[in-house]
Short mmCIF file of C-alpha atoms in Angstrom, two decimals:
data_model
loop_
_atom_site.label_atom_id
_atom_site.label_comp_id
_atom_site.label_asym_id
_atom_site.label_seq_id
_atom_site.Cartn_x
_atom_site.Cartn_y
_atom_site.Cartn_z
CA MET X 101 0.15 -0.01 0.01
CA ILE X 102 1.47 3.74 -0.50
CA VAL X 103 0.47 6.95 1.26
CA GLY X 104 0.87 10.16 0.38
CA ILE X 105 2.35 11.88 3.43
CA ASP X 106 2.16 15.80 3.89
CA LEU X 107 5.78 16.09 5.68
CA GLY X 108 5.18 19.90 7.59
CA THR X 109 6.69 21.85 10.05
CA THR X 110 4.47 21.77 12.61
CA ASN X 111 1.96 18.88 12.05
CA SER X 112 2.08 16.52 9.86
CA LEU X 113 -0.09 14.13 8.42
CA VAL X 114 -1.33 10.38 5.45
CA ALA X 115 -3.21 10.12 3.45
CA TYR X 116 -4.57 7.02 0.85
CA TYR X 117 -6.09 7.08 -2.15
CA ASP X 118 -9.59 4.60 -2.02
CA GLY X 119 -9.93 4.96 -6.07
CA ARG X 120 -12.15 7.95 -6.31
CA GLN X 121 -10.23 10.27 -3.88
CA ALA X 122 -7.47 11.03 -1.39
CA ARG X 123 -8.50 10.59 2.33
CA VAL X 124 -6.46 11.61 5.35
CA ILE X 125 -5.79 9.00 8.17
CA PRO X 126 -6.58 10.22 11.43
CA ASN X 127 -3.72 9.27 14.10
CA ARG X 128 -4.97 6.86 16.70
CA LEU X 129 -6.03 10.17 18.73
CA GLY X 130 -8.66 9.67 16.04
CA GLU X 131 -7.36 12.86 14.96
CA ASN X 132 -6.04 14.58 11.24
CA LEU X 133 -2.98 16.01 12.37
CA THR X 134 -0.21 14.73 14.24
CA PRO X 135 2.49 17.43 15.06
CA SER X 136 6.18 17.23 13.95
CA VAL X 137 7.07 17.38 17.86
CA VAL X 138 9.52 14.18 18.68
CA SER X 139 10.45 14.35 22.85
CA VAL X 140 12.53 11.74 23.95
CA ASP X 141 12.28 10.45 28.11
CA ASP X 142 14.14 9.44 30.66
CA ASP X 143 14.26 5.95 29.93
CA GLY X 144 14.82 6.43 26.34
CA THR X 145 11.29 6.19 24.75
CA VAL X 146 11.33 8.37 21.33
CA LEU X 147 7.23 9.75 21.84
CA VAL X 148 6.18 11.80 19.25
CA GLY X 149 3.29 13.40 18.53
CA LYS X 150 0.14 15.22 21.05
CA THR X 151 2.13 13.38 23.55
CA ALA X 152 5.45 14.64 22.31
CA LEU X 153 4.32 17.88 22.71
CA ALA X 154 2.58 17.47 26.10
CA ARG X 155 6.09 16.20 27.01
CA SER X 156 7.83 19.23 25.30
CA LEU X 157 6.04 22.06 27.70
CA ARG X 158 7.36 20.42 30.89
CA HIS X 159 10.85 19.52 29.70
CA PRO X 160 11.66 21.23 26.86
CA LEU X 161 15.43 20.42 26.61
CA SER X 162 13.83 16.60 25.83
CA ALA X 163 12.09 17.37 22.17
CA ALA X 164 12.41 19.38 19.52
CA SER X 165 9.59 20.93 16.88
CA VAL X 166 10.44 22.59 13.17
CA PHE X 167 13.00 20.47 13.03
CA LYS X 168 12.14 20.63 9.07
CA ARG X 169 13.75 23.48 8.68
CA SER X 170 17.28 21.96 8.93
CA MET X 171 16.74 18.71 6.52
CA GLY X 172 19.90 18.46 4.65
CA THR X 173 22.01 20.66 7.24
CA ASP X 174 24.68 18.74 9.11
CA ARG X 175 22.67 20.56 12.12
CA GLU X 176 22.37 18.26 15.47
CA TYR X 177 19.45 18.56 18.39
CA VAL X 178 20.52 17.06 21.61
CA LEU X 179 17.41 15.93 23.21
CA ASN X 180 17.77 14.14 27.05
CA GLY X 181 21.65 13.66 25.89
CA ASN X 182 20.26 11.98 22.93
CA LYS X 183 21.94 13.08 19.39
CA PHE X 184 19.18 13.39 16.31
CA SER X 185 19.60 14.81 13.50
CA ALA X 186 16.77 16.64 11.27
CA GLU X 187 16.59 13.62 9.45
CA GLU X 188 16.65 10.86 12.52
CA LEU X 189 13.74 13.14 14.20
CA SER X 190 11.83 13.29 11.00
CA SER X 191 11.57 9.78 9.92
CA PHE X 192 10.41 8.97 13.83
CA VAL X 193 7.35 11.65 12.84
CA LEU X 194 6.80 9.62 10.00
CA ARG X 195 7.66 5.57 11.29
CA SER X 196 4.79 6.98 13.51
CA LEU X 197 2.59 7.84 10.14
CA LYS X 198 3.36 4.58 9.36
CA GLU X 199 2.29 3.03 11.79
CA ASP X 200 -1.41 4.82 12.32
CA ALA X 201 -1.70 4.21 8.11
CA GLU X 202 -0.94 0.10 9.09
CA TYR X 203 -3.66 0.33 12.02
CA TYR X 204 -6.23 1.83 10.04
CA LEU X 205 -5.94 -0.07 6.89
CA LYS X 206 -4.97 -2.91 8.38
CA GLN X 207 -2.76 -3.78 5.96
CA PRO X 208 1.09 -3.27 6.16
CA VAL X 209 1.56 0.14 4.45
CA THR X 210 5.49 0.09 2.17
CA GLU X 211 6.04 3.10 0.31
CA ALA X 212 4.84 6.51 0.19
CA ILE X 213 5.30 9.98 -1.47
CA ILE X 214 6.22 12.20 0.73
CA SER X 215 4.98 16.44 0.20
CA VAL X 216 8.66 18.68 0.54
CA PRO X 217 8.25 23.03 -0.18
CA ALA X 218 8.73 23.82 -3.80
CA TYR X 219 12.00 26.00 -2.32
CA PHE X 220 13.34 23.06 -0.42
CA ASN X 221 17.39 22.09 -2.53
CA ASP X 222 18.25 18.71 -3.73
CA LYS X 223 20.03 18.24 -0.63
CA GLN X 224 16.57 18.87 1.14
CA ARG X 225 14.77 15.99 -0.54
CA LYS X 226 17.55 13.71 -0.79
CA ALA X 227 17.45 14.43 3.11
CA THR X 228 13.63 14.06 3.19
CA LYS X 229 14.01 11.22 0.81
CA LEU X 230 16.38 9.50 3.62
CA ALA X 231 14.15 10.02 6.64
CA GLY X 232 11.40 8.36 4.90
CA GLU X 233 13.68 5.38 4.61
CA LEU X 234 14.89 5.42 7.85
CA ALA X 235 11.53 5.28 8.81
CA GLY X 236 11.00 1.95 6.86
CA LEU X 237 9.39 3.38 3.93
CA HIS X 238 10.05 3.57 0.09
CA VAL X 239 9.91 6.79 -0.89
CA GLU X 240 8.27 5.97 -4.49
CA ARG X 241 8.45 10.38 -5.12
CA ILE X 242 9.33 13.21 -3.15
CA ILE X 243 7.16 15.71 -4.11
CA ASN X 244 6.36 19.61 -4.64
CA GLU X 245 3.38 21.07 -1.40
CA PRO X 246 1.69 23.24 -4.74
CA THR X 247 1.28 20.39 -6.37
CA ALA X 248 -0.17 18.12 -4.32
CA ALA X 249 -2.70 20.40 -3.65
CA ALA X 250 -3.38 21.00 -6.98
CA ILE X 251 -3.69 17.81 -7.54
CA SER X 252 -5.56 17.32 -4.49
CA HIS X 253 -8.17 20.07 -6.33
CA GLY X 254 -8.51 18.22 -9.00
CA LEU X 255 -6.79 20.55 -11.35
CA LEU X 256 -5.71 17.28 -14.05
CA ASP X 257 -8.99 17.05 -14.44
CA SER X 258 -9.00 20.29 -17.24
CA ARG X 259 -7.42 19.57 -20.45
CA ASP X 260 -6.87 22.83 -21.33
CA ARG X 261 -3.30 25.17 -20.35
CA SER X 262 -3.59 27.13 -17.00
CA ARG X 263 -1.60 28.87 -14.56
CA TYR X 264 -2.78 28.38 -10.99
CA LEU X 265 -1.70 30.57 -8.03
CA VAL X 266 -1.51 28.38 -5.50
CA PHE X 267 -1.42 30.02 -1.55
CA ASP X 268 -0.58 27.47 1.58
CA LEU X 269 -0.49 28.83 4.86
CA GLY X 270 0.76 26.52 7.61
CA GLY X 271 2.03 26.33 11.94
CA GLY X 272 6.02 27.34 10.34
CA THR X 273 5.54 28.56 7.08
CA PHE X 274 3.64 30.77 3.97
CA ASP X 275 4.18 29.39 0.52
CA VAL X 276 2.92 30.84 -3.02
CA SER X 277 4.10 29.62 -5.88
CA ILE X 278 2.46 29.96 -9.24
CA LEU X 279 1.60 27.11 -10.87
CA GLU X 280 1.34 26.23 -14.93
CA ARG X 281 -0.28 22.73 -16.45
CA THR X 282 0.19 21.68 -19.56
CA GLY X 283 -1.45 17.97 -20.44
CA LYS X 284 -0.58 16.16 -16.40
CA ILE X 285 2.44 17.98 -16.23
CA ILE X 286 2.26 21.08 -13.76
CA GLU X 287 5.49 22.77 -13.30
CA VAL X 288 5.90 25.17 -10.75
CA ARG X 289 6.86 28.21 -11.88
CA SER X 290 8.18 30.94 -9.79
CA ILE X 291 7.25 30.33 -6.08
CA ALA X 292 7.66 33.00 -2.72
CA GLY X 293 7.00 33.94 1.31
CA ASP X 294 8.32 33.50 4.54
CA ASN X 295 9.47 30.11 6.00
CA PHE X 296 10.04 31.11 9.74
CA LEU X 297 6.32 32.34 10.52
#
């Protein structure tokens, strides 16, 4: 089973295609969004999502968030004495989403398409792919977030050559992209935004 994953700066989600449309998979708490937060407990247990977010309020030095901004860099995060790269922290979030999807779908999830900001460079894209692999996923494709948004809203259905303005207001970023679609091909023509809201 292949899933689509939005690995967000502040929240992440996983979805699948049911044959007619994309459906968001709720996490085991019944929520569509999983906070992109990782915490390490005193016994070394890695916590992800809402549990990690709650723990971060009491133990801020044992938690990390907004690590997506450091993908593809040498930055290390120290959580409760343990060192992690942004890719490793992202892999914990991705593994949690993978496990939520497997629980919901009642079948193994082995492949994923992961969306990234259109401004991500090649190093950041490769780092995202590595995070997926560390989570036990074969990353079929890395796709630009505005392209994913265009596809999810049916913009491929039209036959005409078209241009679209896509606004992506996330928890930590704001991006504006101009997309051009010719047939089934969507190209990002221009991007701008604020990556540090």
